[in-house]
Coordinates of C-alpha atoms and ligand atoms in Angstrom, one line a residue:
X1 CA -131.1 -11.4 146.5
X2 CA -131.0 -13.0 143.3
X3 CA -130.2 -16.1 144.7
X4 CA -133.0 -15.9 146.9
X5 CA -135.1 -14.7 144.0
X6 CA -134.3 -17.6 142.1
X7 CA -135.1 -20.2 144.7
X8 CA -138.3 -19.1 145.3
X9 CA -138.9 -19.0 141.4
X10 CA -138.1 -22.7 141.1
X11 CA -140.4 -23.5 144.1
X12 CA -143.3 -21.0 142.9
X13 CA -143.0 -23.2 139.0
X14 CA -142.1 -27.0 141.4
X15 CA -145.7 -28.5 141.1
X16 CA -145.5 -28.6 137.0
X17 CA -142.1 -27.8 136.2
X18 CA -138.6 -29.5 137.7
X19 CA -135.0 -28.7 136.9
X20 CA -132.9 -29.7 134.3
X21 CA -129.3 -30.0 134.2
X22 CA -128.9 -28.9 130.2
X23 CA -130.8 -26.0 128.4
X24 CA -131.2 -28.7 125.9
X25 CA -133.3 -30.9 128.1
X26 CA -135.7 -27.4 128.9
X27 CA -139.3 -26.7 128.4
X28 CA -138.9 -22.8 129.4
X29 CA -135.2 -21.1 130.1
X30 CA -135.5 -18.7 133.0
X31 CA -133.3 -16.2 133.1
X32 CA -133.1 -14.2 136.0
X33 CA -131.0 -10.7 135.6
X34 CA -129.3 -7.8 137.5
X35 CA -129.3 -4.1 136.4
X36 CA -126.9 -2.9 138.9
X37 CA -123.8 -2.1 136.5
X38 CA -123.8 -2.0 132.8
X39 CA -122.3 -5.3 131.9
X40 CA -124.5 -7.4 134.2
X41 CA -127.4 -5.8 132.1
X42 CA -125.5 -6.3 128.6
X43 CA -124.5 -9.9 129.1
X44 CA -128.4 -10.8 129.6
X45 CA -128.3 -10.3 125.9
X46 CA -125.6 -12.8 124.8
X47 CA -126.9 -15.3 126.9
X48 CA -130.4 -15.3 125.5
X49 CA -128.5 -15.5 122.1
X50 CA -126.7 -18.8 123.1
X51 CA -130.3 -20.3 122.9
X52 CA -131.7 -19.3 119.0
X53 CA -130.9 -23.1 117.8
X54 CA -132.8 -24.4 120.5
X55 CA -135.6 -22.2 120.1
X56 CA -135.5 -22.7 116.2
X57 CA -136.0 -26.6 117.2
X58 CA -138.6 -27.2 120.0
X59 CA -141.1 -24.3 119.0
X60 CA -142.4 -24.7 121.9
X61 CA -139.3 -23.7 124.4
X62 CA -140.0 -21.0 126.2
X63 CA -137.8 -18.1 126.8
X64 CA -138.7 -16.2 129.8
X65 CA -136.3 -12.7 131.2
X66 CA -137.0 -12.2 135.4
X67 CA -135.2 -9.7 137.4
X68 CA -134.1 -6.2 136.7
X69 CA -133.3 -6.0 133.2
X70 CA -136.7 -6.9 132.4
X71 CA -137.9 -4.8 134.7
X72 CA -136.0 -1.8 133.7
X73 CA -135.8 -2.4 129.9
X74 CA -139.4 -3.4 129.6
X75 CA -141.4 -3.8 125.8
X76 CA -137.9 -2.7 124.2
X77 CA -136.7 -6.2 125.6
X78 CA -138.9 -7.8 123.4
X79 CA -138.1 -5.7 120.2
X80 CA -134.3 -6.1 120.6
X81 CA -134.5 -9.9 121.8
X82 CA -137.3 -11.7 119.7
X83 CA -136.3 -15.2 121.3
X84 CA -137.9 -13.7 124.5
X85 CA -141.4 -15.0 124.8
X86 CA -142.1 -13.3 128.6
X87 CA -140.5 -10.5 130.7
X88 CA -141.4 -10.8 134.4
X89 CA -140.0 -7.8 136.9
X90 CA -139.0 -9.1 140.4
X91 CA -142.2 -8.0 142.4
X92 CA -144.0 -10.2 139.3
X93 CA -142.7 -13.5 139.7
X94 CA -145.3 -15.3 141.3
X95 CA -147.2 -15.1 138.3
X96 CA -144.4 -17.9 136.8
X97 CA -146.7 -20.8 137.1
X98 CA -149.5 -19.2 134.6
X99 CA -147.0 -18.1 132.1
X100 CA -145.3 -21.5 131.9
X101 CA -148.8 -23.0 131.3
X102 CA -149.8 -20.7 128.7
X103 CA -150.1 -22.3 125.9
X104 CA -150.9 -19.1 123.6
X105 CA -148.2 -17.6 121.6
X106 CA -148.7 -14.3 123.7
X107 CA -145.7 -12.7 125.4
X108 CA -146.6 -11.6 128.7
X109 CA -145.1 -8.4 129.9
X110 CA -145.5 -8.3 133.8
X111 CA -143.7 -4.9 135.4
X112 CA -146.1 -4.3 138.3
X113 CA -144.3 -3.5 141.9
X114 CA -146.6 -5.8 144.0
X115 CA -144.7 -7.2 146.5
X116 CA -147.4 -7.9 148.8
X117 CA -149.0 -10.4 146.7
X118 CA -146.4 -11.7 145.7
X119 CA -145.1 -12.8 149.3
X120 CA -148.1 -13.8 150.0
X121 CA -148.6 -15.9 147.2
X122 CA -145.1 -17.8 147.3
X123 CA -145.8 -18.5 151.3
X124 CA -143.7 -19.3 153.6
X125 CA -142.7 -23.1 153.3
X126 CA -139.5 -23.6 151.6
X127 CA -138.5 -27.1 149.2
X128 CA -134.7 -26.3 149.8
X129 CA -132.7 -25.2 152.6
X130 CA -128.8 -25.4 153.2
X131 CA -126.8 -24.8 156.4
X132 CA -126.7 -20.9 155.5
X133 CA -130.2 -20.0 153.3
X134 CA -131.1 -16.4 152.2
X135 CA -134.4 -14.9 153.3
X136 CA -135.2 -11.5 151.9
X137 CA -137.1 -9.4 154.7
X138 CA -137.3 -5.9 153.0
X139 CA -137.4 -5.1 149.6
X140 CA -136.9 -1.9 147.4
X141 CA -135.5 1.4 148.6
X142 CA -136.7 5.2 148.9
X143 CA -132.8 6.8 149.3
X144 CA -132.6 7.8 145.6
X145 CA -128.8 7.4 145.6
X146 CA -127.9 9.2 142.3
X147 CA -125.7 6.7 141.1
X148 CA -128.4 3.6 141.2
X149 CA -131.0 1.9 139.9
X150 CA -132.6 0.2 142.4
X151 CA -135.5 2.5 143.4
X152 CA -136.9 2.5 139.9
X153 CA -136.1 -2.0 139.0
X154 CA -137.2 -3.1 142.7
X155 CA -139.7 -0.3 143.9
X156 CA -140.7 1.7 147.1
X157 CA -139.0 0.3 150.4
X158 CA -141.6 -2.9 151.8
X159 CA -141.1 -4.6 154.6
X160 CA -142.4 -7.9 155.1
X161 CA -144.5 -9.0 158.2
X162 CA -142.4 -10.4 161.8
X163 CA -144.6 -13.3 161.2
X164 CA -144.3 -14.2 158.0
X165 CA -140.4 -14.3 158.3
X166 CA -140.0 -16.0 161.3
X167 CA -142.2 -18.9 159.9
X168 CA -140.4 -19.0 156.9
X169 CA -137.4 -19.0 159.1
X170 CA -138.8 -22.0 160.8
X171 CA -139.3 -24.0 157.6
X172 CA -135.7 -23.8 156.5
X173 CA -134.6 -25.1 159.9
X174 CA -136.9 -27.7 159.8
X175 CA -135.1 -28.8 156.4
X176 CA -131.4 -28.4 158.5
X177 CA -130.8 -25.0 157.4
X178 CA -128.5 -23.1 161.0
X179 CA -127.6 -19.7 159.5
X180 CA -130.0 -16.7 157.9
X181 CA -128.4 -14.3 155.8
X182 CA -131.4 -11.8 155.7
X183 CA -131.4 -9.8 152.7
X184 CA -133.0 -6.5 151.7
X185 CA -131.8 -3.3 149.6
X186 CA -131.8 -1.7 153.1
X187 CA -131.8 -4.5 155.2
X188 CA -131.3 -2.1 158.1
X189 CA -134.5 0.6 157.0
X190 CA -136.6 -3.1 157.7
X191 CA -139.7 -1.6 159.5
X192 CA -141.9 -5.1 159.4
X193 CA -145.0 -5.1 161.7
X194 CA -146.5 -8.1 164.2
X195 CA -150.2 -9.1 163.0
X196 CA -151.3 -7.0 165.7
X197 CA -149.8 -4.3 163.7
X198 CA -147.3 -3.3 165.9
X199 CA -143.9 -2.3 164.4
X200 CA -140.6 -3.3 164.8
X201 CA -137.2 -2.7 163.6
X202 CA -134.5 -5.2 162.2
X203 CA -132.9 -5.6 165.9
X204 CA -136.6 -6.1 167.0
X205 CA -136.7 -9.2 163.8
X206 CA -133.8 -10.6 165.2
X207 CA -134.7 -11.5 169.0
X208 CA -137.6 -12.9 166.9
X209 CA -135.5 -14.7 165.1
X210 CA -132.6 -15.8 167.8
X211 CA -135.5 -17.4 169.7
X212 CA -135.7 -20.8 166.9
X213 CA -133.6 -23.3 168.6
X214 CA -132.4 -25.0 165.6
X215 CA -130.6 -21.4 164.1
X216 CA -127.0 -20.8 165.2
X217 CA -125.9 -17.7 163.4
X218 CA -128.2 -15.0 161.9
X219 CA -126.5 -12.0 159.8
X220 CA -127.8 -9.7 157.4
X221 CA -127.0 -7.5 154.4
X222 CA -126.9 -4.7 152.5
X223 CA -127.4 -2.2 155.6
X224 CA -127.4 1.4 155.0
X225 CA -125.2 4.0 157.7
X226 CA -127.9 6.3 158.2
X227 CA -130.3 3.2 159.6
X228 CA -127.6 2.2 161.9
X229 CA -129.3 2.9 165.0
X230 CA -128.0 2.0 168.6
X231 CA -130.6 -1.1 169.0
X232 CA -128.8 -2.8 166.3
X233 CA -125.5 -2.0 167.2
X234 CA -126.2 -2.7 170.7
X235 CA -127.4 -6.6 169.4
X236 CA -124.0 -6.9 168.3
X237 CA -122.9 -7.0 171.3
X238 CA -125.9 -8.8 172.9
X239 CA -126.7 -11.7 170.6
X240 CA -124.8 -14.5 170.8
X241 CA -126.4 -15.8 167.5
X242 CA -125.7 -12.6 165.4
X243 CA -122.8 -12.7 163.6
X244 CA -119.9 -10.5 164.2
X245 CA -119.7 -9.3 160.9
X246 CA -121.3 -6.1 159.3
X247 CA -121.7 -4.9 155.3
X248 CA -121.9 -1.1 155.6
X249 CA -120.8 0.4 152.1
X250 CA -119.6 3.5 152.4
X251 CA -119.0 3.9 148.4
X252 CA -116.7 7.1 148.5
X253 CA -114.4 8.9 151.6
X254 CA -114.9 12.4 150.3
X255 CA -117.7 14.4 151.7
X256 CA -117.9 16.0 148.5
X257 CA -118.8 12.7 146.6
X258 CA -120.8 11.5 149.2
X259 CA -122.8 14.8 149.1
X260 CA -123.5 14.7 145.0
X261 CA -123.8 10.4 145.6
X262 CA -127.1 11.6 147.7
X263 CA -125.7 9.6 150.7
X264 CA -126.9 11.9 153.0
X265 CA -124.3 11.1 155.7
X266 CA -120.5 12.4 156.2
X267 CA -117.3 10.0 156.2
X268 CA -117.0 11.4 160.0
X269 CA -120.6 9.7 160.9
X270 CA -119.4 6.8 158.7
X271 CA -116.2 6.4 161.2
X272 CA -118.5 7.2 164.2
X273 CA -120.7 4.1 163.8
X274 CA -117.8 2.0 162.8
X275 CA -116.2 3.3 166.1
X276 CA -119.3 2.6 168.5
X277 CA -119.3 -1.0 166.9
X278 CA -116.0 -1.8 167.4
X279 CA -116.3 -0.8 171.3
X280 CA -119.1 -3.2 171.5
X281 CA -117.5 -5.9 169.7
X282 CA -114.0 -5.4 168.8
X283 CA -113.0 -8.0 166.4
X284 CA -116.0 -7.6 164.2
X285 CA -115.2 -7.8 160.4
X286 CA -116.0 -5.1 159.0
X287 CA -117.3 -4.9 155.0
X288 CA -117.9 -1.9 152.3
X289 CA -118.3 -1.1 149.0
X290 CA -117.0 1.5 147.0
X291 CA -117.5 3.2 143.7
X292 CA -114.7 5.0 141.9
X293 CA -114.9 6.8 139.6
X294 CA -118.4 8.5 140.5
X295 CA -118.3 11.9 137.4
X296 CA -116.8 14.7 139.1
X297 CA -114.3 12.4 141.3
X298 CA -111.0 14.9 141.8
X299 CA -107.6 12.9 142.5
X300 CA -108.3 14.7 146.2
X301 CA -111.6 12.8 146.5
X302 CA -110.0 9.9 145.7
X303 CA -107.4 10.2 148.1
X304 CA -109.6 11.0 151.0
X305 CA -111.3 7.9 150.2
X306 CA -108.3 5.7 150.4
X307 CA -107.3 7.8 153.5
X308 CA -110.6 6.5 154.9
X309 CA -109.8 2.8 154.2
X310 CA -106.7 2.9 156.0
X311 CA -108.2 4.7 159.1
X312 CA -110.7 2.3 159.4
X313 CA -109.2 -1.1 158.1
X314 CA -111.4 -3.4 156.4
X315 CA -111.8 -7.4 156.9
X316 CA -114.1 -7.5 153.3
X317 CA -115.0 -5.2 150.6
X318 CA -116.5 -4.8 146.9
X319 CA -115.2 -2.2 144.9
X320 CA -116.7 -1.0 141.6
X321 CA -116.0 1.5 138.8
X322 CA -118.9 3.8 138.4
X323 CA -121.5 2.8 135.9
X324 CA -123.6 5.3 133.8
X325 CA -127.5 4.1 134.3
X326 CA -129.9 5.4 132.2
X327 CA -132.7 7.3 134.3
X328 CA -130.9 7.9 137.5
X329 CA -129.2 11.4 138.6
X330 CA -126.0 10.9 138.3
X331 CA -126.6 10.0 134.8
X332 CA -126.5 13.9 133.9
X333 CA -123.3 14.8 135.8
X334 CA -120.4 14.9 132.7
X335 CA -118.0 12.8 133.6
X336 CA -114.2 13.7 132.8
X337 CA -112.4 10.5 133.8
X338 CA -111.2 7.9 131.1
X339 CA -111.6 4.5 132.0
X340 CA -107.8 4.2 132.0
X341 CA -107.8 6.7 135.2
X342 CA -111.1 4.9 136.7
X343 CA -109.2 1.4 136.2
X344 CA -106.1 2.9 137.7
X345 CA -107.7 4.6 140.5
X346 CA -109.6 1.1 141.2
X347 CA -106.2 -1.2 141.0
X348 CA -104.7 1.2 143.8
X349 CA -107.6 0.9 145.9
X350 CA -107.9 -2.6 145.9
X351 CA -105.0 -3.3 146.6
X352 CA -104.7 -2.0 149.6
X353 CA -107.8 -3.8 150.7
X354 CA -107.0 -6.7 149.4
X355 CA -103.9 -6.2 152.2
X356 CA -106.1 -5.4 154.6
X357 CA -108.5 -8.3 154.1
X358 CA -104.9 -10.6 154.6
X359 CA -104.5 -8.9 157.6
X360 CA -107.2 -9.3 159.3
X361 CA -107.2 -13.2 158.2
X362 CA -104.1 -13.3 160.1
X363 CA -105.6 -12.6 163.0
X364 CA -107.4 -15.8 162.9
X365 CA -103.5 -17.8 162.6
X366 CA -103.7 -20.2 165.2
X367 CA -107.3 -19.7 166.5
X368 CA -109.8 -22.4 166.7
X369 CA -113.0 -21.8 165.2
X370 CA -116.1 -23.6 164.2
X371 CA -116.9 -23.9 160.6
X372 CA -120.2 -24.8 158.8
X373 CA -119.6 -26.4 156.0
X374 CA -121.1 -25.3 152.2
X375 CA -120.2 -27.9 149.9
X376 CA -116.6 -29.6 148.6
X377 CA -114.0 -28.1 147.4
X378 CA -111.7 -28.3 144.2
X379 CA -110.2 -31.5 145.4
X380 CA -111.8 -34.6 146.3
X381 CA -110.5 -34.1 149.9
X382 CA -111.2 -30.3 150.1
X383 CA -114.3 -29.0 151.7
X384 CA -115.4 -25.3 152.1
X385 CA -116.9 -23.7 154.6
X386 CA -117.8 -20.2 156.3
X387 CA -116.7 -18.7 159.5
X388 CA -119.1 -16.7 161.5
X389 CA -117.3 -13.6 160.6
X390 CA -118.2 -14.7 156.9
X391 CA -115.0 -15.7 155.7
X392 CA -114.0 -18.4 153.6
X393 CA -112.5 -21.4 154.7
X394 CA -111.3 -24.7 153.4
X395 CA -109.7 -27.6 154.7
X396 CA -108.5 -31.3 154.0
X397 CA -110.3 -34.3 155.2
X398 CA -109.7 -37.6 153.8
X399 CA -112.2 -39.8 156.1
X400 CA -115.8 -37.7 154.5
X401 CA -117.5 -35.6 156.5
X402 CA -121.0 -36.5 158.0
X403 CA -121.5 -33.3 159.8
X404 CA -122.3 -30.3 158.3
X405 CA -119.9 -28.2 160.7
X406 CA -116.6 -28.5 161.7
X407 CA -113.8 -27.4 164.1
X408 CA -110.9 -26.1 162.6
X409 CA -107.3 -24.7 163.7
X410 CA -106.4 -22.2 161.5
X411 CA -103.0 -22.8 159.9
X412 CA -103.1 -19.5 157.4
X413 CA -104.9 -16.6 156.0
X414 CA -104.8 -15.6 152.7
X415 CA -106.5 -12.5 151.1
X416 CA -109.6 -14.2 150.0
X417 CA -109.8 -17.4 152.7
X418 CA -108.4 -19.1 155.5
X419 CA -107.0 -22.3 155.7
X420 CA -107.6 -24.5 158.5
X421 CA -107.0 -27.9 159.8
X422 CA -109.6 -30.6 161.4
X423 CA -109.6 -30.5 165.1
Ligands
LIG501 N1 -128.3 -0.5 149.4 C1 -126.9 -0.6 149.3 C2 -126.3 -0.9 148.0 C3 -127.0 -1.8 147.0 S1 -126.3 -1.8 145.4 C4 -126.3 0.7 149.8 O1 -127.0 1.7 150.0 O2 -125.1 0.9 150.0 C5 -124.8 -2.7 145.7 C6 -123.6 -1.9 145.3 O3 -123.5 -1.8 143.9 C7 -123.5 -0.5 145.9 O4 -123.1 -0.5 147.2 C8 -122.6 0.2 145.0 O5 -121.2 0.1 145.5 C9 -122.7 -0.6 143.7 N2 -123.3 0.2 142.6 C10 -124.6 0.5 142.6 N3 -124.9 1.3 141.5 C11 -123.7 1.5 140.9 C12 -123.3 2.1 139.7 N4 -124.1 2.9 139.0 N5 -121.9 2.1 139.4 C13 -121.1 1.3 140.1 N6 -121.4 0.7 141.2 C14 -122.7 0.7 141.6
LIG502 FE1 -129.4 2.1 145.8 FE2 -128.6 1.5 148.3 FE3 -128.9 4.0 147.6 FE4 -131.0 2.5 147.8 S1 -129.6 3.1 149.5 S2 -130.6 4.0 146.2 S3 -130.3 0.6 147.1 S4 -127.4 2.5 146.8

């Protein structure tokens, strides 16, 4: 999402402000955070540091925080940091073009959650569109997982209107753009109404959305198991344009954990949905994320995790040693694990889904598939691209490439993407 974010930042700042390639070259640096873990929040810090000789020569660079450190950290941002002239949360950031033309020394503090205006201030036309291009649908959550920050740094759960999307849909495939990756918190909670106020759900946003010729492939992420309902997973098998590929993190495979995670379903529900899916569609790829480590994690709710992973088999994941936030629940639970035992407990996970990831790839050995291409590769003949089960690809090609998808045979899998060979 903070791809997305980004995007529309450089759009919402395009009529007065264009990108440079060098901080040295800037006006204003925008930095755009995460809060998620610890070190994504502590690294914000070093990198404003990297700028205090630039800032000490053009007085009038401006140093502006976005995202969820600054919305999380707030006025003690700008008492640790002073090189930080603005902080701007992420329901805020349409307020960009004012700040940059500012031309009092005042440091603007913006933390309001007002995603409404702000949609409906950045529109829906897009500058920039690739073959796959983001488009956030739903933002902020109302789970209260006890383990994260997002309720408090991105706000109450909003959906944004059928309309509005599907226009904005329509703009990036005007500009070429074939696949939508539609993002939200809880992508799958998306409860987005028609201007005649009737509501739909994200199954309901996606006939909307499978009805623009020019888009080939929709998926979405981060979906949450207890909004899997049967209209969605029923599109799966229904939708030729959505992709058979599915993020559903399950973070932990002990009911225990799951219980004090505030996940309010079982690792038994978790298989169930994973279950109906794979009747409807059987090679989809499935995706999770984990958390190990969570404070009161035994060596038993560890194992039923990893017992979980190799009943269900996965084709991606994300795993992630639990990370203390300030504010949220989990916060208070003592936590008796070193990090020696959370790194160990993290390697042995991983690897066996980094083995299942190469065996799923393996399943593609021989098959031919189409490809739509992202950009080049390390080599000057390389190109990489993604499969419509979201894996990456790369191939050779030393006549370049004037389409922006391909057909490829696939010659092998490895654990983190497949290699293929022009058809
Ligand atoms: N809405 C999604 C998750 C969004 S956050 C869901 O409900 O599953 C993305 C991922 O970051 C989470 O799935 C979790 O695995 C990880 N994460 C969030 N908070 C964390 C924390 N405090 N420590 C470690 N990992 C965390
Ligand atoms: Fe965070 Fe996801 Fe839980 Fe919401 S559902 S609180 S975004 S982990």
């Amino acid at each position: 999402m903070n791809v997305y974010d980004s995007e529309r930042m450089l759009e919402a700042v395009s009529k007065t402000h264009k990108l440079v390639t060098s901080p040295n070259d800037a006006d204003a640096i925008l930095i755009n955070t995460c809060h998620i873990r610890e070190k994504a929040a502590e690294k914000v810090y070093s990198e404003i540091g990297k700028f205090s000789d630039l800032k000490r020569k053009n007085k009038k660079l401006k140093v502006i925080v976005a995202g969820c450190v600054a919305q999380a950290e707030g006025n003690a941002m700008l008492q640790r940091q002073p090189l930080i002239d603005s902080i701007v949360g992420p329901q805020m950031y349409q307020n960009l073009p004012n700040i940059l033309l500012d031309e009092s020394n005042k440091r603007n503090v913006l933390l309001e959650f007002n995603e409404r205006e702000k949609f409906s201030k950045l529109g829906t036309k897009r500058n920039y569109a690739s073959i796959s291009s983001f488009i956030t649908i739903q933002e902020g959550c109302d789970k209260f997982c006890s383990f994260c920050v997002v309720p408090f740094t991105r706000g109450a759960e909003y959906s944004r209107s059928v309309e509005e999307v599907v226009e904005e849909a329509k703009s990036l495939c005007k500009k070429g753009c074939k696949e939508i990756i539609l993002l939200g918190q809880n992508v799958n909670a998306y409860h987005g109404a028609y201007k005649n106020k009737t509501q739909t759900n994200l199954a309901g946003l996606i006939k909307e959305l499978a009805k623009i010729r020019k888009l080939e492939r929709i998926t979405y992420t981060t979906s949450h198991p207890r909004d899997m309902n049967d209209d969605l997973i029923n599109l799966h098998q229904y939708n030729e344009k959505l992709n058979p590929y599915l993020h559903l993190p399950v973070q932990s495979g002990s009911d225990n954990i799951l219980k004090n995670m505030n996940r309010k379903y079982t690792s038994k529900q978790y298989l169930e949905i994973i279950e109906k899916l794979r009747k409807k569609v059987p090679n989809i790829a499935i995706s999770s994320d984990f958390i190990v480590g969570f404070p009161g994690e035994t060596k038993k709710d560890f194992i039923e995790t990893l017992n979980l992973v190799k009943e269900i088999k996965f084709a991606q994941s994300y795993s992630f040693k639990y990370s203390r936030r300030i504010g949220t629940k989990a916060n208070r639970i003592n936590c008796s694990l070193t990090e020696e035992e959370k790194d160990e407990r993290l390697q042995e996970l991983q690897m066996i889904l980094n083995k299942q990831k190469i065996q799923y790839n393996k399943t593609f050995e021989g098959k031919e598939i189409e490809v739509f291409i992202r950009g080049k590769g390390k080599r000057d003949n390389q190109y990489r691209g993604t499969t419509k089960w979201m894996q990456s690809t790369i191939f050779e090609s030393n006549k370049s490439i004037e389409s922006d998808k391909v057909h490829l045979k696939i010659k092998s899998a490895m654990d983190n993407c497949l290699l293929g060979e022009l058809i």
